[in-house]
Amino acid sequence: MKKIFIVTLCFLLSYISEAQTVLPGKQEIDKASFEGLYVTTKIDEKYLGKYWEEYLKQYGKVSSSRGGVYRAATASIPSISSSSINLASQVSSKKSLSQVFIYLDLGNGSYVTQGTKGYVEAELFLKKFAEDAILYDEARVAEEAMKDTEKDFSKLTRKGESLKKDIEKTEKELANLKKDLEINQKDVATSQTDLEAKKKAFENAKAKIPSKQ
């Protein structure tokens, strides 16, 4: 339990100084250039992509392709637009940071970018995801720490049970050895008595032999 707390605390502290800032930007997706907005985070790209896909599923059907590309052709995000949005996005990473970029096509040749209608709402949409993603990742890290501790606990428990069996086996063997020792001691005593009797008989027999002149 202590291990889980420490790991989770360290994870939380790593995000305290990381402001979830959404910025305007351009991105090339499937060899086409798009203008939109993005947010960066310290979450590993592998997990960030999963969180992003799950997040988008709340707003419509999501398709994914190589290169961390996620699309929602008819996304319903009322806070940004009352009409369906053709959303294209990409999850990528560089050095220690991961990034989620989104392009929001509103139709009729208009799209969301800095200074246009819906940009502030899109900022909030992306920022909300970044904040949620941190919570998802905190849960993941805590779960992994818990599973590691469970493995250690199971391993130690199995070792304890094995040692207990070894002790019981050794105690049983020791009890048998004690019995064997008692029998041996009785046999030794009997054999000693017999040996002394045989020695005496030998000495008596030897004494009867006439001495040579």
mmCIF file with all atom_site columns, C-alpha atoms in Angstrom:
data_model
loop_
_atom_site.group_PDB
_atom_site.id
_atom_site.type_symbol
_atom_site.label_atom_id
_atom_site.label_alt_id
_atom_site.label_comp_id
_atom_site.label_asym_id
_atom_site.label_entity_id
_atom_site.label_seq_id
_atom_site.pdbx_PDB_ins_code
_atom_site.Cartn_x
_atom_site.Cartn_y
_atom_site.Cartn_z
_atom_site.occupancy
_atom_site.B_iso_or_equiv
_atom_site.pdbx_formal_charge
_atom_site.auth_seq_id
_atom_site.auth_comp_id
_atom_site.auth_asym_id
_atom_site.auth_atom_id
_atom_site.pdbx_PDB_model_num
ATOM 1   C CA . MET A 1 1   ? 0.000   0.000   0.000   1.00 0.00 ? 1   MET A CA 1
ATOM 2   C CA . LYS A 1 2   ? 2.865   2.347   0.876   1.00 0.00 ? 2   LYS A CA 1
ATOM 3   C CA . LYS A 1 3   ? 4.522   1.603   -2.466  1.00 0.00 ? 3   LYS A CA 1
ATOM 4   C CA . ILE A 1 4   ? 1.337   2.483   -4.377  1.00 0.00 ? 4   ILE A CA 1
ATOM 5   C CA . PHE A 1 5   ? 1.015   5.769   -2.454  1.00 0.00 ? 5   PHE A CA 1
ATOM 6   C CA . ILE A 1 6   ? 4.623   6.775   -3.143  1.00 0.00 ? 6   ILE A CA 1
ATOM 7   C CA . VAL A 1 7   ? 4.383   5.963   -6.867  1.00 0.00 ? 7   VAL A CA 1
ATOM 8   C CA . THR A 1 8   ? 1.096   7.842   -7.223  1.00 0.00 ? 8   THR A CA 1
ATOM 9   C CA . LEU A 1 9   ? 2.437   10.837  -5.275  1.00 0.00 ? 9   LEU A CA 1
ATOM 10  C CA . CYS A 1 10  ? 5.535   11.042  -7.468  1.00 0.00 ? 10  CYS A CA 1
ATOM 11  C CA . PHE A 1 11  ? 3.330   10.858  -10.537 1.00 0.00 ? 11  PHE A CA 1
ATOM 12  C CA . LEU A 1 12  ? 1.122   13.683  -9.274  1.00 0.00 ? 12  LEU A CA 1
ATOM 13  C CA . LEU A 1 13  ? 4.100   15.872  -8.442  1.00 0.00 ? 13  LEU A CA 1
ATOM 14  C CA . SER A 1 14  ? 5.478   15.396  -11.949 1.00 0.00 ? 14  SER A CA 1
ATOM 15  C CA . TYR A 1 15  ? 2.378   17.149  -13.300 1.00 0.00 ? 15  TYR A CA 1
ATOM 16  C CA . ILE A 1 16  ? 2.028   19.976  -10.830 1.00 0.00 ? 16  ILE A CA 1
ATOM 17  C CA . SER A 1 17  ? 4.326   22.253  -12.839 1.00 0.00 ? 17  SER A CA 1
ATOM 18  C CA . GLU A 1 18  ? 2.896   21.180  -16.182 1.00 0.00 ? 18  GLU A CA 1
ATOM 19  C CA . ALA A 1 19  ? 0.196   23.638  -17.201 1.00 0.00 ? 19  ALA A CA 1
ATOM 20  C CA . GLN A 1 20  ? -2.287  22.220  -19.685 1.00 0.00 ? 20  GLN A CA 1
ATOM 21  C CA . THR A 1 21  ? -1.756  24.953  -22.259 1.00 0.00 ? 21  THR A CA 1
ATOM 22  C CA . VAL A 1 22  ? -3.495  24.673  -25.615 1.00 0.00 ? 22  VAL A CA 1
ATOM 23  C CA . LEU A 1 23  ? -1.768  26.420  -28.512 1.00 0.00 ? 23  LEU A CA 1
ATOM 24  C CA . PRO A 1 24  ? -2.551  27.053  -32.201 1.00 0.00 ? 24  PRO A CA 1
ATOM 25  C CA . GLY A 1 25  ? -0.406  25.165  -34.679 1.00 0.00 ? 25  GLY A CA 1
ATOM 26  C CA . LYS A 1 26  ? -0.022  23.330  -37.965 1.00 0.00 ? 26  LYS A CA 1
ATOM 27  C CA . GLN A 1 27  ? 0.461   19.625  -38.505 1.00 0.00 ? 27  GLN A CA 1
ATOM 28  C CA . GLU A 1 28  ? 0.977   17.298  -41.435 1.00 0.00 ? 28  GLU A CA 1
ATOM 29  C CA . ILE A 1 29  ? -1.392  14.342  -41.310 1.00 0.00 ? 29  ILE A CA 1
ATOM 30  C CA . ASP A 1 30  ? -1.198  11.677  -44.009 1.00 0.00 ? 30  ASP A CA 1
ATOM 31  C CA . LYS A 1 31  ? 0.891   14.023  -46.198 1.00 0.00 ? 31  LYS A CA 1
ATOM 32  C CA . ALA A 1 32  ? -1.655  16.851  -45.961 1.00 0.00 ? 32  ALA A CA 1
ATOM 33  C CA . SER A 1 33  ? -1.135  20.061  -43.991 1.00 0.00 ? 33  SER A CA 1
ATOM 34  C CA . PHE A 1 34  ? -3.739  21.099  -41.436 1.00 0.00 ? 34  PHE A CA 1
ATOM 35  C CA . GLU A 1 35  ? -4.174  24.141  -39.232 1.00 0.00 ? 35  GLU A CA 1
ATOM 36  C CA . GLY A 1 36  ? -5.636  23.690  -35.786 1.00 0.00 ? 36  GLY A CA 1
ATOM 37  C CA . LEU A 1 37  ? -4.542  23.502  -32.174 1.00 0.00 ? 37  LEU A CA 1
ATOM 38  C CA . TYR A 1 38  ? -2.577  21.186  -29.917 1.00 0.00 ? 38  TYR A CA 1
ATOM 39  C CA . VAL A 1 39  ? -1.729  20.368  -26.327 1.00 0.00 ? 39  VAL A CA 1
ATOM 40  C CA . THR A 1 40  ? 1.389   18.719  -24.916 1.00 0.00 ? 40  THR A CA 1
ATOM 41  C CA . THR A 1 41  ? 1.759   16.370  -21.972 1.00 0.00 ? 41  THR A CA 1
ATOM 42  C CA . LYS A 1 42  ? 4.317   14.124  -20.310 1.00 0.00 ? 42  LYS A CA 1
ATOM 43  C CA . ILE A 1 43  ? 2.123   11.065  -20.753 1.00 0.00 ? 43  ILE A CA 1
ATOM 44  C CA . ASP A 1 44  ? 3.695   8.299   -22.847 1.00 0.00 ? 44  ASP A CA 1
ATOM 45  C CA . GLU A 1 45  ? 2.481   8.417   -26.460 1.00 0.00 ? 45  GLU A CA 1
ATOM 46  C CA . LYS A 1 46  ? 1.374   4.771   -26.340 1.00 0.00 ? 46  LYS A CA 1
ATOM 47  C CA . TYR A 1 47  ? -1.083  5.451   -23.531 1.00 0.00 ? 47  TYR A CA 1
ATOM 48  C CA . LEU A 1 48  ? -2.013  8.945   -24.663 1.00 0.00 ? 48  LEU A CA 1
ATOM 49  C CA . GLY A 1 49  ? -3.289  7.542   -27.963 1.00 0.00 ? 49  GLY A CA 1
ATOM 50  C CA . LYS A 1 50  ? -5.560  5.099   -26.124 1.00 0.00 ? 50  LYS A CA 1
ATOM 51  C CA . TYR A 1 51  ? -6.943  7.825   -23.876 1.00 0.00 ? 51  TYR A CA 1
ATOM 52  C CA . TRP A 1 52  ? -7.529  10.106  -26.853 1.00 0.00 ? 52  TRP A CA 1
ATOM 53  C CA . GLU A 1 53  ? -9.392  7.460   -28.820 1.00 0.00 ? 53  GLU A CA 1
ATOM 54  C CA . GLU A 1 54  ? -11.639 6.692   -25.837 1.00 0.00 ? 54  GLU A CA 1
ATOM 55  C CA . TYR A 1 55  ? -12.253 10.409  -25.322 1.00 0.00 ? 55  TYR A CA 1
ATOM 56  C CA . LEU A 1 56  ? -13.274 10.916  -28.961 1.00 0.00 ? 56  LEU A CA 1
ATOM 57  C CA . LYS A 1 57  ? -15.705 7.985   -28.854 1.00 0.00 ? 57  LYS A CA 1
ATOM 58  C CA . GLN A 1 58  ? -17.949 10.150  -26.673 1.00 0.00 ? 58  GLN A CA 1
ATOM 59  C CA . TYR A 1 59  ? -18.506 12.396  -29.683 1.00 0.00 ? 59  TYR A CA 1
ATOM 60  C CA . GLY A 1 60  ? -18.871 9.946   -32.546 1.00 0.00 ? 60  GLY A CA 1
ATOM 61  C CA . LYS A 1 61  ? -17.440 7.007   -34.441 1.00 0.00 ? 61  LYS A CA 1
ATOM 62  C CA . VAL A 1 62  ? -13.636 6.986   -34.411 1.00 0.00 ? 62  VAL A CA 1
ATOM 63  C CA . SER A 1 63  ? -11.231 5.444   -36.905 1.00 0.00 ? 63  SER A CA 1
ATOM 64  C CA . SER A 1 64  ? -7.496  5.105   -36.359 1.00 0.00 ? 64  SER A CA 1
ATOM 65  C CA . SER A 1 65  ? -4.536  4.484   -38.637 1.00 0.00 ? 65  SER A CA 1
ATOM 66  C CA . ARG A 1 66  ? -0.771  4.245   -38.503 1.00 0.00 ? 66  ARG A CA 1
ATOM 67  C CA . GLY A 1 67  ? 1.218   7.199   -37.250 1.00 0.00 ? 67  GLY A CA 1
ATOM 68  C CA . GLY A 1 68  ? -1.133  7.937   -34.362 1.00 0.00 ? 68  GLY A CA 1
ATOM 69  C CA . VAL A 1 69  ? -3.869  9.336   -36.620 1.00 0.00 ? 69  VAL A CA 1
ATOM 70  C CA . TYR A 1 70  ? -7.430  9.409   -35.267 1.00 0.00 ? 70  TYR A CA 1
ATOM 71  C CA . ARG A 1 71  ? -10.447 10.662  -37.191 1.00 0.00 ? 71  ARG A CA 1
ATOM 72  C CA . ALA A 1 72  ? -14.101 11.292  -36.407 1.00 0.00 ? 72  ALA A CA 1
ATOM 73  C CA . ALA A 1 73  ? -15.796 12.235  -39.693 1.00 0.00 ? 73  ALA A CA 1
ATOM 74  C CA . THR A 1 74  ? -19.097 13.240  -38.114 1.00 0.00 ? 74  THR A CA 1
ATOM 75  C CA . ALA A 1 75  ? -18.183 14.244  -34.578 1.00 0.00 ? 75  ALA A CA 1
ATOM 76  C CA . SER A 1 76  ? -20.911 15.858  -32.508 1.00 0.00 ? 76  SER A CA 1
ATOM 77  C CA . ILE A 1 77  ? -19.355 18.474  -30.216 1.00 0.00 ? 77  ILE A CA 1
ATOM 78  C CA . PRO A 1 78  ? -22.186 20.952  -29.440 1.00 0.00 ? 78  PRO A CA 1
ATOM 79  C CA . SER A 1 79  ? -19.934 23.252  -27.430 1.00 0.00 ? 79  SER A CA 1
ATOM 80  C CA . ILE A 1 80  ? -17.913 23.954  -30.595 1.00 0.00 ? 80  ILE A CA 1
ATOM 81  C CA . SER A 1 81  ? -20.536 23.682  -33.327 1.00 0.00 ? 81  SER A CA 1
ATOM 82  C CA . SER A 1 82  ? -24.209 22.815  -33.637 1.00 0.00 ? 82  SER A CA 1
ATOM 83  C CA . SER A 1 83  ? -23.379 20.935  -36.860 1.00 0.00 ? 83  SER A CA 1
ATOM 84  C CA . SER A 1 84  ? -21.297 17.779  -37.165 1.00 0.00 ? 84  SER A CA 1
ATOM 85  C CA . ILE A 1 85  ? -17.541 18.288  -37.333 1.00 0.00 ? 85  ILE A CA 1
ATOM 86  C CA . ASN A 1 86  ? -15.020 16.465  -39.490 1.00 0.00 ? 86  ASN A CA 1
ATOM 87  C CA . LEU A 1 87  ? -12.264 15.953  -36.944 1.00 0.00 ? 87  LEU A CA 1
ATOM 88  C CA . ALA A 1 88  ? -8.744  14.834  -37.835 1.00 0.00 ? 88  ALA A CA 1
ATOM 89  C CA . SER A 1 89  ? -6.076  14.416  -35.183 1.00 0.00 ? 89  SER A CA 1
ATOM 90  C CA . GLN A 1 90  ? -2.660  12.993  -34.530 1.00 0.00 ? 90  GLN A CA 1
ATOM 91  C CA . VAL A 1 91  ? -0.901  11.827  -31.385 1.00 0.00 ? 91  VAL A CA 1
ATOM 92  C CA . SER A 1 92  ? 2.872   12.117  -31.563 1.00 0.00 ? 92  SER A CA 1
ATOM 93  C CA . SER A 1 93  ? 5.889   12.505  -29.315 1.00 0.00 ? 93  SER A CA 1
ATOM 94  C CA . LYS A 1 94  ? 9.230   14.259  -29.247 1.00 0.00 ? 94  LYS A CA 1
ATOM 95  C CA . LYS A 1 95  ? 11.849  13.725  -26.553 1.00 0.00 ? 95  LYS A CA 1
ATOM 96  C CA . SER A 1 96  ? 10.022  13.590  -23.212 1.00 0.00 ? 96  SER A CA 1
ATOM 97  C CA . LEU A 1 97  ? 6.770   15.191  -24.391 1.00 0.00 ? 97  LEU A CA 1
ATOM 98  C CA . SER A 1 98  ? 3.729   13.839  -26.215 1.00 0.00 ? 98  SER A CA 1
ATOM 99  C CA . GLN A 1 99  ? 1.295   15.923  -28.231 1.00 0.00 ? 99  GLN A CA 1
ATOM 100 C CA . VAL A 1 100 ? -2.306  15.780  -29.404 1.00 0.00 ? 100 VAL A CA 1
ATOM 101 C CA . PHE A 1 101 ? -3.089  17.917  -32.459 1.00 0.00 ? 101 PHE A CA 1
ATOM 102 C CA . ILE A 1 102 ? -6.644  18.413  -33.750 1.00 0.00 ? 102 ILE A CA 1
ATOM 103 C CA . TYR A 1 103 ? -8.076  19.854  -36.945 1.00 0.00 ? 103 TYR A CA 1
ATOM 104 C CA . LEU A 1 104 ? -11.758 20.751  -36.814 1.00 0.00 ? 104 LEU A CA 1
ATOM 105 C CA . ASP A 1 105 ? -13.452 21.085  -40.203 1.00 0.00 ? 105 ASP A CA 1
ATOM 106 C CA . LEU A 1 106 ? -16.804 22.841  -39.790 1.00 0.00 ? 106 LEU A CA 1
ATOM 107 C CA . GLY A 1 107 ? -17.785 22.443  -43.434 1.00 0.00 ? 107 GLY A CA 1
ATOM 108 C CA . ASN A 1 108 ? -18.223 24.985  -46.245 1.00 0.00 ? 108 ASN A CA 1
ATOM 109 C CA . GLY A 1 109 ? -14.479 25.560  -46.258 1.00 0.00 ? 109 GLY A CA 1
ATOM 110 C CA . SER A 1 110 ? -14.322 26.840  -42.682 1.00 0.00 ? 110 SER A CA 1
ATOM 111 C CA . TYR A 1 111 ? -12.304 25.330  -39.873 1.00 0.00 ? 111 TYR A CA 1
ATOM 112 C CA . VAL A 1 112 ? -11.383 26.219  -36.303 1.00 0.00 ? 112 VAL A CA 1
ATOM 113 C CA . THR A 1 113 ? -8.152  28.133  -35.839 1.00 0.00 ? 113 THR A CA 1
ATOM 114 C CA . GLN A 1 114 ? -6.957  30.971  -33.648 1.00 0.00 ? 114 GLN A CA 1
ATOM 115 C CA . GLY A 1 115 ? -9.280  33.967  -33.944 1.00 0.00 ? 115 GLY A CA 1
ATOM 116 C CA . THR A 1 116 ? -12.178 32.068  -35.505 1.00 0.00 ? 116 THR A CA 1
ATOM 117 C CA . LYS A 1 117 ? -15.516 31.158  -33.993 1.00 0.00 ? 117 LYS A CA 1
ATOM 118 C CA . GLY A 1 118 ? -15.308 28.067  -31.828 1.00 0.00 ? 118 GLY A CA 1
ATOM 119 C CA . TYR A 1 119 ? -11.600 28.379  -31.063 1.00 0.00 ? 119 TYR A CA 1
ATOM 120 C CA . VAL A 1 120 ? -12.075 29.139  -27.354 1.00 0.00 ? 120 VAL A CA 1
ATOM 121 C CA . GLU A 1 121 ? -14.489 26.208  -27.071 1.00 0.00 ? 121 GLU A CA 1
ATOM 122 C CA . ALA A 1 122 ? -12.002 23.982  -28.910 1.00 0.00 ? 122 ALA A CA 1
ATOM 123 C CA . GLU A 1 123 ? -9.309  25.050  -26.447 1.00 0.00 ? 123 GLU A CA 1
ATOM 124 C CA . LEU A 1 124 ? -11.538 23.998  -23.564 1.00 0.00 ? 124 LEU A CA 1
ATOM 125 C CA . PHE A 1 125 ? -12.367 20.729  -25.358 1.00 0.00 ? 125 PHE A CA 1
ATOM 126 C CA . LEU A 1 126 ? -8.687  19.856  -25.752 1.00 0.00 ? 126 LEU A CA 1
ATOM 127 C CA . LYS A 1 127 ? -7.715  21.109  -22.296 1.00 0.00 ? 127 LYS A CA 1
ATOM 128 C CA . LYS A 1 128 ? -10.458 18.987  -20.730 1.00 0.00 ? 128 LYS A CA 1
ATOM 129 C CA . PHE A 1 129 ? -9.030  15.949  -22.473 1.00 0.00 ? 129 PHE A CA 1
ATOM 130 C CA . ALA A 1 130 ? -5.490  16.709  -21.241 1.00 0.00 ? 130 ALA A CA 1
ATOM 131 C CA . GLU A 1 131 ? -6.737  17.002  -17.664 1.00 0.00 ? 131 GLU A CA 1
ATOM 132 C CA . ASP A 1 132 ? -8.739  13.775  -17.975 1.00 0.00 ? 132 ASP A CA 1
ATOM 133 C CA . ALA A 1 133 ? -5.758  12.003  -19.543 1.00 0.00 ? 133 ALA A CA 1
ATOM 134 C CA . ILE A 1 134 ? -3.657  12.813  -16.466 1.00 0.00 ? 134 ILE A CA 1
ATOM 135 C CA . LEU A 1 135 ? -6.316  11.212  -14.268 1.00 0.00 ? 135 LEU A CA 1
ATOM 136 C CA . TYR A 1 136 ? -6.450  8.147   -16.536 1.00 0.00 ? 136 TYR A CA 1
ATOM 137 C CA . ASP A 1 137 ? -2.696  7.821   -16.400 1.00 0.00 ? 137 ASP A CA 1
ATOM 138 C CA . GLU A 1 138 ? -2.588  8.263   -12.640 1.00 0.00 ? 138 GLU A CA 1
ATOM 139 C CA . ALA A 1 139 ? -5.015  5.354   -12.357 1.00 0.00 ? 139 ALA A CA 1
ATOM 140 C CA . ARG A 1 140 ? -2.898  3.276   -14.749 1.00 0.00 ? 140 ARG A CA 1
ATOM 141 C CA . VAL A 1 141 ? 0.319   3.906   -12.812 1.00 0.00 ? 141 VAL A CA 1
ATOM 142 C CA . ALA A 1 142 ? -1.419  3.162   -9.499  1.00 0.00 ? 142 ALA A CA 1
ATOM 143 C CA . GLU A 1 143 ? -2.870  -0.058  -10.949 1.00 0.00 ? 143 GLU A CA 1
ATOM 144 C CA . GLU A 1 144 ? 0.534   -1.176  -12.244 1.00 0.00 ? 144 GLU A CA 1
ATOM 145 C CA . ALA A 1 145 ? 2.089   -0.460  -8.832  1.00 0.00 ? 145 ALA A CA 1
ATOM 146 C CA . MET A 1 146 ? -0.712  -2.434  -7.188  1.00 0.00 ? 146 MET A CA 1
ATOM 147 C CA . LYS A 1 147 ? -0.201  -5.389  -9.550  1.00 0.00 ? 147 LYS A CA 1
ATOM 148 C CA . ASP A 1 148 ? 3.555   -5.344  -8.924  1.00 0.00 ? 148 ASP A CA 1
ATOM 149 C CA . THR A 1 149 ? 2.902   -5.373  -5.181  1.00 0.00 ? 149 THR A CA 1
ATOM 150 C CA . GLU A 1 150 ? 0.391   -8.204  -5.622  1.00 0.00 ? 150 GLU A CA 1
ATOM 151 C CA . LYS A 1 151 ? 3.032   -10.195 -7.518  1.00 0.00 ? 151 LYS A CA 1
ATOM 152 C CA . ASP A 1 152 ? 5.577   -9.580  -4.745  1.00 0.00 ? 152 ASP A CA 1
ATOM 153 C CA . PHE A 1 153 ? 3.006   -10.549 -2.125  1.00 0.00 ? 153 PHE A CA 1
ATOM 154 C CA . SER A 1 154 ? 2.084   -13.756 -3.969  1.00 0.00 ? 154 SER A CA 1
ATOM 155 C CA . LYS A 1 155 ? 5.749   -14.610 -4.485  1.00 0.00 ? 155 LYS A CA 1
ATOM 156 C CA . LEU A 1 156 ? 6.563   -14.093 -0.806  1.00 0.00 ? 156 LEU A CA 1
ATOM 157 C CA . THR A 1 157 ? 3.448   -16.024 0.252   1.00 0.00 ? 157 THR A CA 1
ATOM 158 C CA . ARG A 1 158 ? 4.387   -18.977 -1.988  1.00 0.00 ? 158 ARG A CA 1
ATOM 159 C CA . LYS A 1 159 ? 7.941   -18.890 -0.628  1.00 0.00 ? 159 LYS A CA 1
ATOM 160 C CA . GLY A 1 160 ? 6.608   -18.903 2.942   1.00 0.00 ? 160 GLY A CA 1
ATOM 161 C CA . GLU A 1 161 ? 4.366   -21.882 2.188   1.00 0.00 ? 161 GLU A CA 1
ATOM 162 C CA . SER A 1 162 ? 7.290   -23.694 0.573   1.00 0.00 ? 162 SER A CA 1
ATOM 163 C CA . LEU A 1 163 ? 9.515   -23.016 3.589   1.00 0.00 ? 163 LEU A CA 1
ATOM 164 C CA . LYS A 1 164 ? 6.763   -24.238 5.908   1.00 0.00 ? 164 LYS A CA 1
ATOM 165 C CA . LYS A 1 165 ? 6.512   -27.495 3.939   1.00 0.00 ? 165 LYS A CA 1
ATOM 166 C CA . ASP A 1 166 ? 10.296  -27.855 4.017   1.00 0.00 ? 166 ASP A CA 1
ATOM 167 C CA . ILE A 1 167 ? 10.266  -27.364 7.793   1.00 0.00 ? 167 ILE A CA 1
ATOM 168 C CA . GLU A 1 168 ? 7.476   -29.941 8.224   1.00 0.00 ? 168 GLU A CA 1
ATOM 169 C CA . LYS A 1 169 ? 9.365   -32.356 5.999   1.00 0.00 ? 169 LYS A CA 1
ATOM 170 C CA . THR A 1 170 ? 12.593  -31.747 7.912   1.00 0.00 ? 170 THR A CA 1
ATOM 171 C CA . GLU A 1 171 ? 10.831  -32.162 11.259  1.00 0.00 ? 171 GLU A CA 1
ATOM 172 C CA . LYS A 1 172 ? 9.359   -35.467 10.075  1.00 0.00 ? 172 LYS A CA 1
ATOM 173 C CA . GLU A 1 173 ? 12.749  -36.624 8.836   1.00 0.00 ? 173 GLU A CA 1
ATOM 174 C CA . LEU A 1 174 ? 14.294  -35.532 12.152  1.00 0.00 ? 174 LEU A CA 1
ATOM 175 C CA . ALA A 1 175 ? 11.677  -37.513 14.100  1.00 0.00 ? 175 ALA A CA 1
ATOM 176 C CA . ASN A 1 176 ? 12.421  -40.596 11.973  1.00 0.00 ? 176 ASN A CA 1
ATOM 177 C CA . LEU A 1 177 ? 16.148  -40.084 12.488  1.00 0.00 ? 177 LEU A CA 1
ATOM 178 C CA . LYS A 1 178 ? 15.616  -39.892 16.264  1.00 0.00 ? 178 LYS A CA 1
ATOM 179 C CA . LYS A 1 179 ? 13.691  -43.171 16.148  1.00 0.00 ? 179 LYS A CA 1
ATOM 180 C CA . ASP A 1 180 ? 16.431  -44.744 14.053  1.00 0.00 ? 180 ASP A CA 1
ATOM 181 C CA . LEU A 1 181 ? 19.011  -43.446 16.553  1.00 0.00 ? 181 LEU A CA 1
ATOM 182 C CA . GLU A 1 182 ? 17.119  -44.970 19.488  1.00 0.00 ? 182 GLU A CA 1
ATOM 183 C CA . ILE A 1 183 ? 16.928  -48.314 17.696  1.00 0.00 ? 183 ILE A CA 1
ATOM 184 C CA . ASN A 1 184 ? 20.597  -48.050 16.795  1.00 0.00 ? 184 ASN A CA 1
ATOM 185 C CA . GLN A 1 185 ? 21.562  -47.302 20.393  1.00 0.00 ? 185 GLN A CA 1
ATOM 186 C CA . LYS A 1 186 ? 19.623  -50.372 21.571  1.00 0.00 ? 186 LYS A CA 1
ATOM 187 C CA . ASP A 1 187 ? 21.257  -52.468 18.852  1.00 0.00 ? 187 ASP A CA 1
ATOM 188 C CA . VAL A 1 188 ? 24.674  -51.083 19.837  1.00 0.00 ? 188 VAL A CA 1
ATOM 189 C CA . ALA A 1 189 ? 24.045  -51.998 23.492  1.00 0.00 ? 189 ALA A CA 1
ATOM 190 C CA . THR A 1 190 ? 22.863  -55.497 22.528  1.00 0.00 ? 190 THR A CA 1
ATOM 191 C CA . SER A 1 191 ? 25.797  -55.895 20.137  1.00 0.00 ? 191 SER A CA 1
ATOM 192 C CA . GLN A 1 192 ? 28.219  -54.693 22.837  1.00 0.00 ? 192 GLN A CA 1
ATOM 193 C CA . THR A 1 193 ? 26.866  -57.262 25.322  1.00 0.00 ? 193 THR A CA 1
ATOM 194 C CA . ASP A 1 194 ? 27.126  -59.969 22.680  1.00 0.00 ? 194 ASP A CA 1
ATOM 195 C CA . LEU A 1 195 ? 30.646  -58.846 21.788  1.00 0.00 ? 195 LEU A CA 1
ATOM 196 C CA . GLU A 1 196 ? 31.766  -58.956 25.411  1.00 0.00 ? 196 GLU A CA 1
ATOM 197 C CA . ALA A 1 197 ? 30.260  -62.422 25.745  1.00 0.00 ? 197 ALA A CA 1
ATOM 198 C CA . LYS A 1 198 ? 32.019  -63.568 22.595  1.00 0.00 ? 198 LYS A CA 1
ATOM 199 C CA . LYS A 1 199 ? 35.308  -62.090 23.812  1.00 0.00 ? 199 LYS A CA 1
ATOM 200 C CA . LYS A 1 200 ? 34.964  -63.898 27.145  1.00 0.00 ? 200 LYS A CA 1
ATOM 201 C CA . ALA A 1 201 ? 34.151  -67.159 25.392  1.00 0.00 ? 201 ALA A CA 1
ATOM 202 C CA . PHE A 1 202 ? 37.152  -66.675 23.143  1.00 0.00 ? 202 PHE A CA 1
ATOM 203 C CA . GLU A 1 203 ? 39.429  -65.931 26.083  1.00 0.00 ? 203 GLU A CA 1
ATOM 204 C CA . ASN A 1 204 ? 38.144  -69.020 27.929  1.00 0.00 ? 204 ASN A CA 1
ATOM 205 C CA . ALA A 1 205 ? 38.606  -71.187 24.846  1.00 0.00 ? 205 ALA A CA 1
ATOM 206 C CA . LYS A 1 206 ? 42.062  -69.784 24.275  1.00 0.00 ? 206 LYS A CA 1
ATOM 207 C CA . ALA A 1 207 ? 43.037  -70.416 27.903  1.00 0.00 ? 207 ALA A CA 1
ATOM 208 C CA . LYS A 1 208 ? 42.257  -74.138 27.543  1.00 0.00 ? 208 LYS A CA 1
ATOM 209 C CA . ILE A 1 209 ? 44.796  -74.585 24.780  1.00 0.00 ? 209 ILE A CA 1
ATOM 210 C CA . PRO A 1 210 ? 47.949  -76.328 26.150  1.00 0.00 ? 210 PRO A CA 1
ATOM 211 C CA . SER A 1 211 ? 50.980  -74.145 26.126  1.00 0.00 ? 211 SER A CA 1
ATOM 212 C CA . LYS A 1 212 ? 53.816  -75.159 23.811  1.00 0.00 ? 212 LYS A CA 1
ATOM 213 C CA . GLN A 1 213 ? 57.045  -76.383 25.445  1.00 0.00 ? 213 GLN A CA 1
#
